Amino acid sequence: MYPHYFDNAATTRVAQEAKEAAVLAMTDCYGNASSLHRAGADAEDILLQARRQAAKALGCLVEEVYFTSGATESINIAIRGAAKKARGKRTILTTQIEHPAVKNTIDDLEKEGFVIKRIAIGKDGRYHPEDFKQAADDDTFLLSCMWVNNETGVSLPVEEIAAAVKRKSPSSLVMIDGVQGFCKLPMVSLTSIDIFCFSGHKIHAPKGVGGLYLKKGVSLPPLCFGGGQEKGLRPGTESIPLISALGEAIALTNGKRQEHFTRYQAMHRFLSEQLQNIPEVTVHLFPESVPYIFHFSIADLRSEIMLHHLEECGYYISSGSACSKGVPSDVLPNLGLSREEADGAIRVSFSIYNTMEELPLFIKALREGIARYGKRSAAPERRRNRLKRSEPQGF
Ligand code: PLP
């Protein structure tokens, strides 16, 4: 076990409840859910239970839940499936700050000739549904938009964006990458959303499992062909251990969502207050950001240096998105951060297992790192500007 794990936007520790469910399905109930005997029926029961748990958290029908190997697969099923059935339409709407699972899938379609409109964040640091509505037209067949940005915690008003696009272009499919909000924020209404993708390993299930909501009556062509599992959308023998663990993790995190959220808010407040007293630190409080992802930069100190210093002190943080290891991400410049701020950017992300008690010594370790490795203080003017732009948090 790692002493102080603050990199939960990258992945989380598997919950005991999820682990026990997986072990039971591997050792006792190991049948194939398609088999006609008792072992098969037991596996099918476990599958149904997990589907019910996911449907409850999503606020949808049980038959609208499909399990996959994770959000990357769900996203590919959604975007490539939508492109396959675009019937001559060519335009996809998305944002400039998507996770690589969305960005790279869409970039690949662009090479095939699809037209991509990437909406930018407004000057006020917010995404505006009106900008999406204006960009939508008769040629649009898909909106693909993230709910919460994994690098910064910026959250987008996806309900309103989805409704705005549907009003202008009713036949477009709306897909939301819900990975960083699912079971952490109150679930959005699915009224204008056709597809909602989620991942297990961000919410204390093991890696390699996730799913998607697909609205009843909406169909997608599959990317793979096989035995017809998951109504043919995602064929292949279901991983009952992983799916069962996912169901338990969903029940665990969603069940106490409000309680965890209140704790994240207090922890976020504490970090903001403490870090604003350190002149070298610029806290990036975007107007709409979630309290379980905290983002800041240290002037003239590359984030990797601080990352390894903090690791020596027992704190595991991220220098950005774990998915873009080694490759500089476009997201921070697209959100208005300078290249230097991006180079010194640090992300701290909490899970249900983090507590306030872990934070004072984290601040101490950070101060020590700055004293040891930092070159000079940030220009006070720049720091003030950034903080002025910040407003009270939406969540
Ligand atoms: N979308 C977002 C916003 C993410 O943060 C991630 C994972 O980091 C993914 C998609 C991909 O999820 P998975 O690792 O389950 O494929």
PDB file of C-alpha atoms in Angstrom, residues 20-305:
ATOM      1  CA  GLU A  20     -14.219  -9.809  -2.564  1.00  0.00           C
ATOM      2  CA  ALA A  21     -16.832  -9.802  -5.323  1.00  0.00           C
ATOM      3  CA  ALA A  22     -14.158 -10.528  -7.937  1.00  0.00           C
ATOM      4  CA  VAL A  23     -12.618 -13.333  -5.893  1.00  0.00           C
ATOM      5  CA  LEU A  24     -16.021 -14.960  -5.343  1.00  0.00           C
ATOM      6  CA  ALA A  25     -16.721 -14.871  -9.071  1.00  0.00           C
ATOM      7  CA  MET A  26     -13.308 -16.362  -9.840  1.00  0.00           C
ATOM      8  CA  THR A  27     -13.344 -19.134  -7.273  1.00  0.00           C
ATOM      9  CA  ASP A  28     -16.964 -20.118  -6.594  1.00  0.00           C
ATOM     10  CA  CYS A  29     -19.215 -18.696  -9.297  1.00  0.00           C
ATOM     11  CA  TYR A  30     -16.914 -19.161 -12.269  1.00  0.00           C
ATOM     12  CA  GLY A  31     -19.456 -20.286 -14.827  1.00  0.00           C
ATOM     13  CA  ASN A  32     -19.973 -18.790 -18.266  1.00  0.00           C
ATOM     14  CA  ALA A  33     -23.063 -16.596 -18.196  1.00  0.00           C
ATOM     15  CA  SER A  34     -24.187 -18.167 -21.496  1.00  0.00           C
ATOM     16  CA  SER A  35     -24.137 -21.756 -20.163  1.00  0.00           C
ATOM     17  CA  LEU A  36     -27.469 -23.416 -19.532  1.00  0.00           C
ATOM     18  CA  HIS A  37     -26.572 -25.191 -16.277  1.00  0.00           C
ATOM     19  CA  ARG A  38     -26.595 -23.903 -12.726  1.00  0.00           C
ATOM     20  CA  ALA A  39     -23.050 -22.475 -12.895  1.00  0.00           C
ATOM     21  CA  GLY A  40     -24.091 -20.461 -15.937  1.00  0.00           C
ATOM     22  CA  ALA A  41     -27.234 -19.221 -14.223  1.00  0.00           C
ATOM     23  CA  ASP A  42     -25.201 -18.140 -11.172  1.00  0.00           C
ATOM     24  CA  ALA A  43     -22.860 -16.140 -13.409  1.00  0.00           C
ATOM     25  CA  GLU A  44     -25.835 -14.610 -15.177  1.00  0.00           C
ATOM     26  CA  ASP A  45     -27.317 -13.587 -11.817  1.00  0.00           C
ATOM     27  CA  ILE A  46     -24.079 -11.812 -10.892  1.00  0.00           C
ATOM     28  CA  LEU A  47     -24.068 -10.055 -14.255  1.00  0.00           C
ATOM     29  CA  LEU A  48     -27.642  -8.897 -13.762  1.00  0.00           C
ATOM     30  CA  GLN A  49     -26.896  -7.667 -10.256  1.00  0.00           C
ATOM     31  CA  ALA A  50     -23.994  -5.530 -11.565  1.00  0.00           C
ATOM     32  CA  ARG A  51     -26.184  -4.208 -14.379  1.00  0.00           C
ATOM     33  CA  ARG A  52     -28.802  -3.215 -11.803  1.00  0.00           C
ATOM     34  CA  GLN A  53     -26.170  -1.462  -9.662  1.00  0.00           C
ATOM     35  CA  ALA A  54     -24.890   0.479 -12.691  1.00  0.00           C
ATOM     36  CA  ALA A  55     -28.410   1.354 -13.859  1.00  0.00           C
ATOM     37  CA  LYS A  56     -29.283   2.681 -10.420  1.00  0.00           C
ATOM     38  CA  ALA A  57     -26.269   5.015 -10.395  1.00  0.00           C
ATOM     39  CA  LEU A  58     -26.848   6.096 -13.990  1.00  0.00           C
ATOM     40  CA  GLY A  59     -30.580   6.609 -13.500  1.00  0.00           C
ATOM     41  CA  CYS A  60     -31.453   4.455 -16.497  1.00  0.00           C
ATOM     42  CA  LEU A  61     -33.075   1.141 -17.385  1.00  0.00           C
ATOM     43  CA  VAL A  62     -31.169  -2.073 -16.701  1.00  0.00           C
ATOM     44  CA  GLU A  63     -31.271  -2.944 -20.410  1.00  0.00           C
ATOM     45  CA  GLU A  64     -29.576   0.359 -21.261  1.00  0.00           C
ATOM     46  CA  VAL A  65     -26.309  -0.685 -19.539  1.00  0.00           C
ATOM     47  CA  TYR A  66     -23.518  -2.415 -21.503  1.00  0.00           C
ATOM     48  CA  PHE A  67     -20.229  -3.614 -20.013  1.00  0.00           C
ATOM     49  CA  THR A  68     -16.896  -3.166 -21.784  1.00  0.00           C
ATOM     50  CA  SER A  69     -13.188  -3.377 -20.959  1.00  0.00           C
ATOM     51  CA  GLY A  70     -13.115   0.285 -19.902  1.00  0.00           C
ATOM     52  CA  ALA A  71     -13.944   3.770 -21.034  1.00  0.00           C
ATOM     53  CA  THR A  72     -11.507   3.769 -23.961  1.00  0.00           C
ATOM     54  CA  GLU A  73     -13.410   0.871 -25.483  1.00  0.00           C
ATOM     55  CA  SER A  74     -16.803   2.427 -24.654  1.00  0.00           C
ATOM     56  CA  ILE A  75     -15.701   5.684 -26.298  1.00  0.00           C
ATOM     57  CA  ASN A  76     -14.459   3.897 -29.419  1.00  0.00           C
ATOM     58  CA  ILE A  77     -17.684   1.915 -29.670  1.00  0.00           C
ATOM     59  CA  ALA A  78     -19.625   5.190 -29.428  1.00  0.00           C
ATOM     60  CA  ILE A  79     -17.591   7.439 -31.726  1.00  0.00           C
ATOM     61  CA  ARG A  80     -16.654   4.879 -34.375  1.00  0.00           C
ATOM     62  CA  GLY A  81     -20.126   3.380 -34.233  1.00  0.00           C
ATOM     63  CA  ALA A  82     -21.688   6.813 -34.749  1.00  0.00           C
ATOM     64  CA  ALA A  83     -19.327   7.476 -37.683  1.00  0.00           C
ATOM     65  CA  LYS A  84     -20.265   4.121 -39.245  1.00  0.00           C
ATOM     66  CA  LYS A  85     -23.930   5.047 -39.231  1.00  0.00           C
ATOM     67  CA  ALA A  86     -23.494   8.735 -40.105  1.00  0.00           C
ATOM     68  CA  ARG A  87     -25.294   8.261 -43.442  1.00  0.00           C
ATOM     69  CA  GLY A  88     -23.365  10.850 -45.418  1.00  0.00           C
ATOM     70  CA  LYS A  89     -23.085  13.413 -42.606  1.00  0.00           C
ATOM     71  CA  ARG A  90     -19.513  14.422 -41.840  1.00  0.00           C
ATOM     72  CA  THR A  91     -19.361  16.772 -38.832  1.00  0.00           C
ATOM     73  CA  ILE A  92     -18.426  15.918 -35.244  1.00  0.00           C
ATOM     74  CA  LEU A  93     -18.597  18.497 -32.455  1.00  0.00           C
ATOM     75  CA  THR A  94     -16.198  18.162 -29.569  1.00  0.00           C
ATOM     76  CA  THR A  95     -14.027  20.292 -27.264  1.00  0.00           C
ATOM     77  CA  GLN A  96     -10.362  21.260 -27.248  1.00  0.00           C
ATOM     78  CA  ILE A  97      -9.742  19.555 -23.909  1.00  0.00           C
ATOM     79  CA  GLU A  98     -10.813  15.945 -24.434  1.00  0.00           C
ATOM     80  CA  HIS A  99      -8.993  12.936 -23.010  1.00  0.00           C
ATOM     81  CA  PRO A 100      -6.804  11.107 -25.581  1.00  0.00           C
ATOM     82  CA  ALA A 101      -9.390   8.298 -25.744  1.00  0.00           C
ATOM     83  CA  VAL A 102     -11.744  10.783 -27.420  1.00  0.00           C
ATOM     84  CA  LYS A 103      -9.224  13.137 -28.992  1.00  0.00           C
ATOM     85  CA  ASN A 104      -7.196  10.469 -30.777  1.00  0.00           C
ATOM     86  CA  THR A 105     -10.283   8.584 -31.970  1.00  0.00           C
ATOM     87  CA  ILE A 106     -11.701  11.776 -33.437  1.00  0.00           C
ATOM     88  CA  ASP A 107      -8.328  12.824 -34.902  1.00  0.00           C
ATOM     89  CA  ASP A 108      -8.220   9.474 -36.665  1.00  0.00           C
ATOM     90  CA  LEU A 109     -11.669  10.056 -38.170  1.00  0.00           C
ATOM     91  CA  GLU A 110     -10.507  13.491 -39.315  1.00  0.00           C
ATOM     92  CA  LYS A 111      -7.817  11.758 -41.385  1.00  0.00           C
ATOM     93  CA  GLU A 112     -10.615   9.786 -43.045  1.00  0.00           C
ATOM     94  CA  GLY A 113     -12.296  13.033 -44.095  1.00  0.00           C
ATOM     95  CA  PHE A 114     -14.695  13.785 -41.244  1.00  0.00           C
ATOM     96  CA  VAL A 115     -15.026  17.449 -40.288  1.00  0.00           C
ATOM     97  CA  ILE A 116     -14.204  18.211 -36.659  1.00  0.00           C
ATOM     98  CA  LYS A 117     -15.339  21.324 -34.807  1.00  0.00           C
ATOM     99  CA  ARG A 118     -13.446  21.693 -31.548  1.00  0.00           C
ATOM    100  CA  ILE A 119     -15.149  24.160 -29.222  1.00  0.00           C
ATOM    101  CA  ALA A 120     -12.868  26.356 -27.095  1.00  0.00           C
ATOM    102  CA  ILE A 121     -13.453  27.436 -23.522  1.00  0.00           C
ATOM    103  CA  GLY A 122     -14.932  30.935 -23.134  1.00  0.00           C
ATOM    104  CA  LYS A 123     -12.846  33.924 -22.015  1.00  0.00           C
ATOM    105  CA  ASP A 124     -14.598  33.708 -18.658  1.00  0.00           C
ATOM    106  CA  GLY A 125     -13.143  30.223 -18.109  1.00  0.00           C
ATOM    107  CA  ARG A 126     -16.454  28.481 -18.761  1.00  0.00           C
ATOM    108  CA  TYR A 127     -17.906  26.345 -21.519  1.00  0.00           C
ATOM    109  CA  HIS A 128     -21.098  27.787 -22.987  1.00  0.00           C
ATOM    110  CA  PRO A 129     -23.899  25.615 -24.421  1.00  0.00           C
ATOM    111  CA  GLU A 130     -24.633  28.421 -26.903  1.00  0.00           C
ATOM    112  CA  ASP A 131     -21.205  27.924 -28.543  1.00  0.00           C
ATOM    113  CA  PHE A 132     -22.058  24.278 -29.188  1.00  0.00           C
ATOM    114  CA  LYS A 133     -25.493  25.178 -30.488  1.00  0.00           C
ATOM    115  CA  GLN A 134     -24.040  27.666 -32.915  1.00  0.00           C
ATOM    116  CA  ALA A 135     -21.509  25.132 -34.178  1.00  0.00           C
ATOM    117  CA  ALA A 136     -24.149  22.412 -34.764  1.00  0.00           C
ATOM    118  CA  ASP A 137     -25.739  22.215 -38.216  1.00  0.00           C
ATOM    119  CA  ASP A 138     -27.459  19.818 -40.617  1.00  0.00           C
ATOM    120  CA  ASP A 139     -24.194  18.025 -41.276  1.00  0.00           C
ATOM    121  CA  THR A 140     -23.577  17.244 -37.576  1.00  0.00           C
ATOM    122  CA  PHE A 141     -24.059  13.617 -36.552  1.00  0.00           C
ATOM    123  CA  LEU A 142     -22.226  13.484 -33.203  1.00  0.00           C
ATOM    124  CA  LEU A 143     -21.400  15.565 -30.161  1.00  0.00           C
ATOM    125  CA  SER A 144     -18.631  14.054 -28.052  1.00  0.00           C
ATOM    126  CA  CYS A 145     -17.979  15.993 -24.884  1.00  0.00           C
ATOM    127  CA  MET A 146     -16.321  15.245 -21.556  1.00  0.00           C
ATOM    128  CA  TRP A 147     -18.043  15.882 -18.243  1.00  0.00           C
ATOM    129  CA  VAL A 148     -15.004  16.558 -16.041  1.00  0.00           C
ATOM    130  CA  ASN A 149     -11.533  17.233 -17.383  1.00  0.00           C
ATOM    131  CA  ASN A 150      -9.079  14.693 -15.989  1.00  0.00           C
ATOM    132  CA  GLU A 151      -6.088  17.050 -15.896  1.00  0.00           C
ATOM    133  CA  THR A 152      -7.603  20.108 -14.235  1.00  0.00           C
ATOM    134  CA  GLY A 153     -10.970  19.136 -12.780  1.00  0.00           C
ATOM    135  CA  VAL A 154     -12.805  21.671 -14.972  1.00  0.00           C
ATOM    136  CA  SER A 155     -16.385  20.502 -15.335  1.00  0.00           C
ATOM    137  CA  LEU A 156     -18.630  21.179 -18.295  1.00  0.00           C
ATOM    138  CA  PRO A 157     -22.400  21.783 -18.205  1.00  0.00           C
ATOM    139  CA  VAL A 158     -23.017  18.649 -20.255  1.00  0.00           C
ATOM    140  CA  GLU A 159     -26.769  18.504 -19.638  1.00  0.00           C
ATOM    141  CA  GLU A 160     -27.217  21.988 -21.094  1.00  0.00           C
ATOM    142  CA  ILE A 161     -24.694  21.420 -23.892  1.00  0.00           C
ATOM    143  CA  ALA A 162     -26.469  18.192 -24.890  1.00  0.00           C
ATOM    144  CA  ALA A 163     -29.880  19.870 -24.856  1.00  0.00           C
ATOM    145  CA  ALA A 164     -28.606  22.828 -26.911  1.00  0.00           C
ATOM    146  CA  VAL A 165     -27.127  20.567 -29.596  1.00  0.00           C
ATOM    147  CA  LYS A 166     -30.252  18.396 -29.722  1.00  0.00           C
ATOM    148  CA  ARG A 167     -32.404  21.487 -30.215  1.00  0.00           C
ATOM    149  CA  LYS A 168     -30.354  22.612 -33.218  1.00  0.00           C
ATOM    150  CA  SER A 169     -29.566  19.169 -34.634  1.00  0.00           C
ATOM    151  CA  PRO A 170     -32.112  16.641 -33.294  1.00  0.00           C
ATOM    152  CA  SER A 171     -30.739  13.679 -35.233  1.00  0.00           C
ATOM    153  CA  SER A 172     -27.214  14.042 -33.804  1.00  0.00           C
ATOM    154  CA  LEU A 173     -26.053  11.473 -31.295  1.00  0.00           C
ATOM    155  CA  VAL A 174     -24.795  12.914 -28.006  1.00  0.00           C
ATOM    156  CA  MET A 175     -21.992  11.039 -26.260  1.00  0.00           C
ATOM    157  CA  ILE A 176     -20.629  12.105 -22.881  1.00  0.00           C
ATOM    158  CA  ASP A 177     -17.277  10.904 -21.545  1.00  0.00           C
ATOM    159  CA  GLY A 178     -18.428  10.674 -17.955  1.00  0.00           C
ATOM    160  CA  VAL A 179     -15.328   8.989 -16.525  1.00  0.00           C
ATOM    161  CA  GLN A 180     -14.192  11.647 -14.045  1.00  0.00           C
ATOM    162  CA  GLY A 181     -17.669  12.562 -12.803  1.00  0.00           C
ATOM    163  CA  PHE A 182     -19.457   9.212 -12.537  1.00  0.00           C
ATOM    164  CA  CYS A 183     -20.245   8.264  -8.921  1.00  0.00           C
ATOM    165  CA  LYS A 184     -18.485  11.421  -7.726  1.00  0.00           C
ATOM    166  CA  LEU A 185     -20.924  14.142  -8.805  1.00  0.00           C
ATOM    167  CA  PRO A 186     -24.717  13.971  -8.797  1.00  0.00           C
ATOM    168  CA  MET A 187     -25.577  12.065 -11.980  1.00  0.00           C
ATOM    169  CA  VAL A 188     -26.634  14.259 -14.898  1.00  0.00           C
ATOM    170  CA  SER A 189     -30.033  13.817 -16.492  1.00  0.00           C
ATOM    171  CA  LEU A 190     -29.808  11.517 -19.504  1.00  0.00           C
ATOM    172  CA  THR A 191     -32.754  13.168 -21.252  1.00  0.00           C
ATOM    173  CA  SER A 192     -30.667  14.645 -24.093  1.00  0.00           C
ATOM    174  CA  ILE A 193     -27.780  12.187 -23.791  1.00  0.00           C
ATOM    175  CA  ASP A 194     -27.702   9.060 -25.980  1.00  0.00           C
ATOM    176  CA  ILE A 195     -24.459   7.523 -24.772  1.00  0.00           C
ATOM    177  CA  PHE A 196     -22.624   7.926 -21.461  1.00  0.00           C
ATOM    178  CA  CYS A 197     -19.231   6.239 -20.964  1.00  0.00           C
ATOM    179  CA  PHE A 198     -17.728   5.260 -17.615  1.00  0.00           C
ATOM    180  CA  SER A 199     -14.722   3.417 -16.250  1.00  0.00           C
ATOM    181  CA  GLY A 200     -14.269   1.125 -13.253  1.00  0.00           C
ATOM    182  CA  HIS A 201     -10.728   1.884 -12.173  1.00  0.00           C
ATOM    183  CA  LYS A 202     -11.485   5.531 -11.331  1.00  0.00           C
ATOM    184  CA  ILE A 203     -14.012   4.437  -8.711  1.00  0.00           C
ATOM    185  CA  HIS A 204     -12.248   1.591  -6.883  1.00  0.00           C
ATOM    186  CA  ALA A 205     -13.017  -1.271  -9.285  1.00  0.00           C
ATOM    187  CA  PRO A 206     -10.112  -3.084 -10.975  1.00  0.00           C
ATOM    188  CA  LYS A 207      -8.639  -1.914 -14.271  1.00  0.00           C
ATOM    189  CA  GLY A 208     -10.007  -3.453 -17.438  1.00  0.00           C
ATOM    190  CA  VAL A 209     -13.715  -2.945 -16.875  1.00  0.00           C
ATOM    191  CA  GLY A 210     -16.152  -0.153 -17.632  1.00  0.00           C
ATOM    192  CA  GLY A 211     -19.296   0.373 -19.539  1.00  0.00           C
ATOM    193  CA  LEU A 212     -21.662   2.583 -21.355  1.00  0.00           C
ATOM    194  CA  TYR A 213     -25.243   3.688 -21.215  1.00  0.00           C
ATOM    195  CA  LEU A 214     -26.965   3.478 -24.588  1.00  0.00           C
ATOM    196  CA  LYS A 215     -30.403   5.001 -24.722  1.00  0.00           C
ATOM    197  CA  LYS A 216     -33.200   2.540 -25.494  1.00  0.00           C
ATOM    198  CA  GLY A 217     -34.150   2.826 -29.172  1.00  0.00           C
ATOM    199  CA  VAL A 218     -30.697   4.103 -30.214  1.00  0.00           C
ATOM    200  CA  SER A 219     -28.564   1.534 -31.991  1.00  0.00           C
ATOM    201  CA  LEU A 220     -24.849   1.450 -32.733  1.00  0.00           C
ATOM    202  CA  PRO A 221     -23.101  -0.950 -35.104  1.00  0.00           C
ATOM    203  CA  PRO A 222     -20.505  -3.059 -33.232  1.00  0.00           C
ATOM    204  CA  LEU A 223     -16.775  -2.722 -33.803  1.00  0.00           C
ATOM    205  CA  CYS A 224     -16.113  -6.414 -33.087  1.00  0.00           C
ATOM    206  CA  PHE A 225     -18.103  -9.485 -34.025  1.00  0.00           C
ATOM    207  CA  GLY A 226     -18.480 -12.625 -31.980  1.00  0.00           C
ATOM    208  CA  GLY A 227     -20.858 -14.545 -29.791  1.00  0.00           C
ATOM    209  CA  GLY A 228     -23.507 -11.875 -29.391  1.00  0.00           C
ATOM    210  CA  GLN A 229     -22.895 -10.992 -25.726  1.00  0.00           C
ATOM    211  CA  GLU A 230     -23.991  -7.516 -24.580  1.00  0.00           C
ATOM    212  CA  LYS A 231     -26.673  -7.673 -27.287  1.00  0.00           C
ATOM    213  CA  GLY A 232     -23.961  -7.934 -29.924  1.00  0.00           C
ATOM    214  CA  LEU A 233     -22.600  -4.454 -29.172  1.00  0.00           C
ATOM    215  CA  ARG A 234     -19.618  -5.804 -27.258  1.00  0.00           C
ATOM    216  CA  PRO A 235     -19.329  -9.525 -27.917  1.00  0.00           C
ATOM    217  CA  GLY A 236     -16.946 -11.830 -26.059  1.00  0.00           C
ATOM    218  CA  THR A 237     -17.428 -13.869 -22.876  1.00  0.00           C
ATOM    219  CA  GLU A 238     -18.265 -11.432 -20.094  1.00  0.00           C
ATOM    220  CA  SER A 239     -15.625 -10.997 -17.391  1.00  0.00           C
ATOM    221  CA  ILE A 240     -17.915 -11.803 -14.496  1.00  0.00           C
ATOM    222  CA  PRO A 241     -15.228 -11.145 -11.812  1.00  0.00           C
ATOM    223  CA  LEU A 242     -14.439  -7.675 -13.149  1.00  0.00           C
ATOM    224  CA  ILE A 243     -18.052  -6.775 -13.825  1.00  0.00           C
ATOM    225  CA  SER A 244     -19.109  -7.967 -10.391  1.00  0.00           C
ATOM    226  CA  ALA A 245     -16.343  -5.869  -8.809  1.00  0.00           C
ATOM    227  CA  LEU A 246     -17.488  -2.881 -10.850  1.00  0.00           C
ATOM    228  CA  GLY A 247     -21.048  -3.287  -9.596  1.00  0.00           C
ATOM    229  CA  GLU A 248     -19.862  -3.323  -5.986  1.00  0.00           C
ATOM    230  CA  ALA A 249     -17.573  -0.312  -6.543  1.00  0.00           C
ATOM    231  CA  ILE A 250     -20.436   1.637  -8.074  1.00  0.00           C
ATOM    232  CA  ALA A 251     -22.707   0.806  -5.138  1.00  0.00           C
ATOM    233  CA  LEU A 252     -19.973   1.769  -2.671  1.00  0.00           C
ATOM    234  CA  THR A 253     -19.003   5.105  -4.228  1.00  0.00           C
ATOM    235  CA  ASN A 254     -22.425   6.204  -5.349  1.00  0.00           C
ATOM    236  CA  GLY A 255     -24.035   5.226  -2.051  1.00  0.00           C
ATOM    237  CA  LYS A 256     -21.913   7.650  -0.038  1.00  0.00           C
ATOM    238  CA  ARG A 257     -21.313  10.196  -2.787  1.00  0.00           C
ATOM    239  CA  GLN A 258     -22.536  13.217  -0.831  1.00  0.00           C
ATOM    240  CA  GLU A 259     -20.497  12.324   2.249  1.00  0.00           C
ATOM    241  CA  HIS A 260     -17.314  11.937   0.189  1.00  0.00           C
ATOM    242  CA  PHE A 261     -18.039  15.109  -1.726  1.00  0.00           C
ATOM    243  CA  THR A 262     -18.332  17.167   1.450  1.00  0.00           C
ATOM    244  CA  ARG A 263     -14.959  15.866   2.584  1.00  0.00           C
ATOM    245  CA  TYR A 264     -13.374  16.703  -0.793  1.00  0.00           C
ATOM    246  CA  GLN A 265     -14.720  20.243  -0.525  1.00  0.00           C
ATOM    247  CA  ALA A 266     -13.115  20.724   2.892  1.00  0.00           C
ATOM    248  CA  MET A 267      -9.817  19.259   1.653  1.00  0.00           C
ATOM    249  CA  HIS A 268      -9.876  21.447  -1.454  1.00  0.00           C
ATOM    250  CA  ARG A 269     -10.541  24.536   0.661  1.00  0.00           C
ATOM    251  CA  PHE A 270      -7.675  23.685   2.987  1.00  0.00           C
ATOM    252  CA  LEU A 271      -5.240  23.167   0.106  1.00  0.00           C
ATOM    253  CA  SER A 272      -6.328  26.428  -1.588  1.00  0.00           C
ATOM    254  CA  GLU A 273      -5.799  28.409   1.590  1.00  0.00           C
ATOM    255  CA  GLN A 274      -2.452  26.871   2.371  1.00  0.00           C
ATOM    256  CA  LEU A 275      -1.034  27.043  -1.132  1.00  0.00           C
ATOM    257  CA  GLN A 276      -2.053  30.629  -1.691  1.00  0.00           C
ATOM    258  CA  ASN A 277       0.407  31.513   1.071  1.00  0.00           C
ATOM    259  CA  ILE A 278       3.316  30.078  -0.898  1.00  0.00           C
ATOM    260  CA  PRO A 279       4.582  32.757  -3.317  1.00  0.00           C
ATOM    261  CA  GLU A 280       6.001  30.287  -5.830  1.00  0.00           C
ATOM    262  CA  VAL A 281       2.646  28.542  -6.228  1.00  0.00           C
ATOM    263  CA  THR A 282      -0.147  29.526  -8.609  1.00  0.00           C
ATOM    264  CA  VAL A 283      -3.397  27.778  -7.748  1.00  0.00           C
ATOM    265  CA  HIS A 284      -5.595  27.179 -10.776  1.00  0.00           C
ATOM    266  CA  LEU A 285      -9.118  27.526  -9.498  1.00  0.00           C
ATOM    267  CA  PHE A 286     -11.215  27.367 -12.625  1.00  0.00           C
ATOM    268  CA  PRO A 287     -14.728  28.758 -12.198  1.00  0.00           C
ATOM    269  CA  GLU A 288     -16.373  25.363 -12.600  1.00  0.00           C
ATOM    270  CA  SER A 289     -14.125  22.729 -11.152  1.00  0.00           C
ATOM    271  CA  VAL A 290     -14.627  19.706  -8.974  1.00  0.00           C
ATOM    272  CA  PRO A 291     -13.184  19.558  -5.452  1.00  0.00           C
ATOM    273  CA  TYR A 292     -11.565  16.132  -5.820  1.00  0.00           C
ATOM    274  CA  ILE A 293      -9.067  17.330  -8.437  1.00  0.00           C
ATOM    275  CA  PHE A 294      -6.725  20.117  -7.373  1.00  0.00           C
ATOM    276  CA  HIS A 295      -4.461  21.819  -9.863  1.00  0.00           C
ATOM    277  CA  PHE A 296      -1.562  24.210  -9.326  1.00  0.00           C
ATOM    278  CA  SER A 297       1.796  25.236 -10.773  1.00  0.00           C
ATOM    279  CA  ILE A 298       5.115  25.972  -9.155  1.00  0.00           C
ATOM    280  CA  ALA A 299       7.132  28.719 -10.829  1.00  0.00           C
ATOM    281  CA  ASP A 300      10.453  27.648 -12.351  1.00  0.00           C
ATOM    282  CA  LEU A 301      10.287  24.138 -11.016  1.00  0.00           C
ATOM    283  CA  ARG A 302       9.529  21.309 -13.397  1.00  0.00           C
ATOM    284  CA  SER A 303       6.723  19.198 -12.081  1.00  0.00           C
ATOM    285  CA  GLU A 304       8.672  15.938 -12.478  1.00  0.00           C
ATOM    286  CA  ILE A 305      11.259  17.169  -9.972  1.00  0.00           C
TER     287      ILE A 305
END
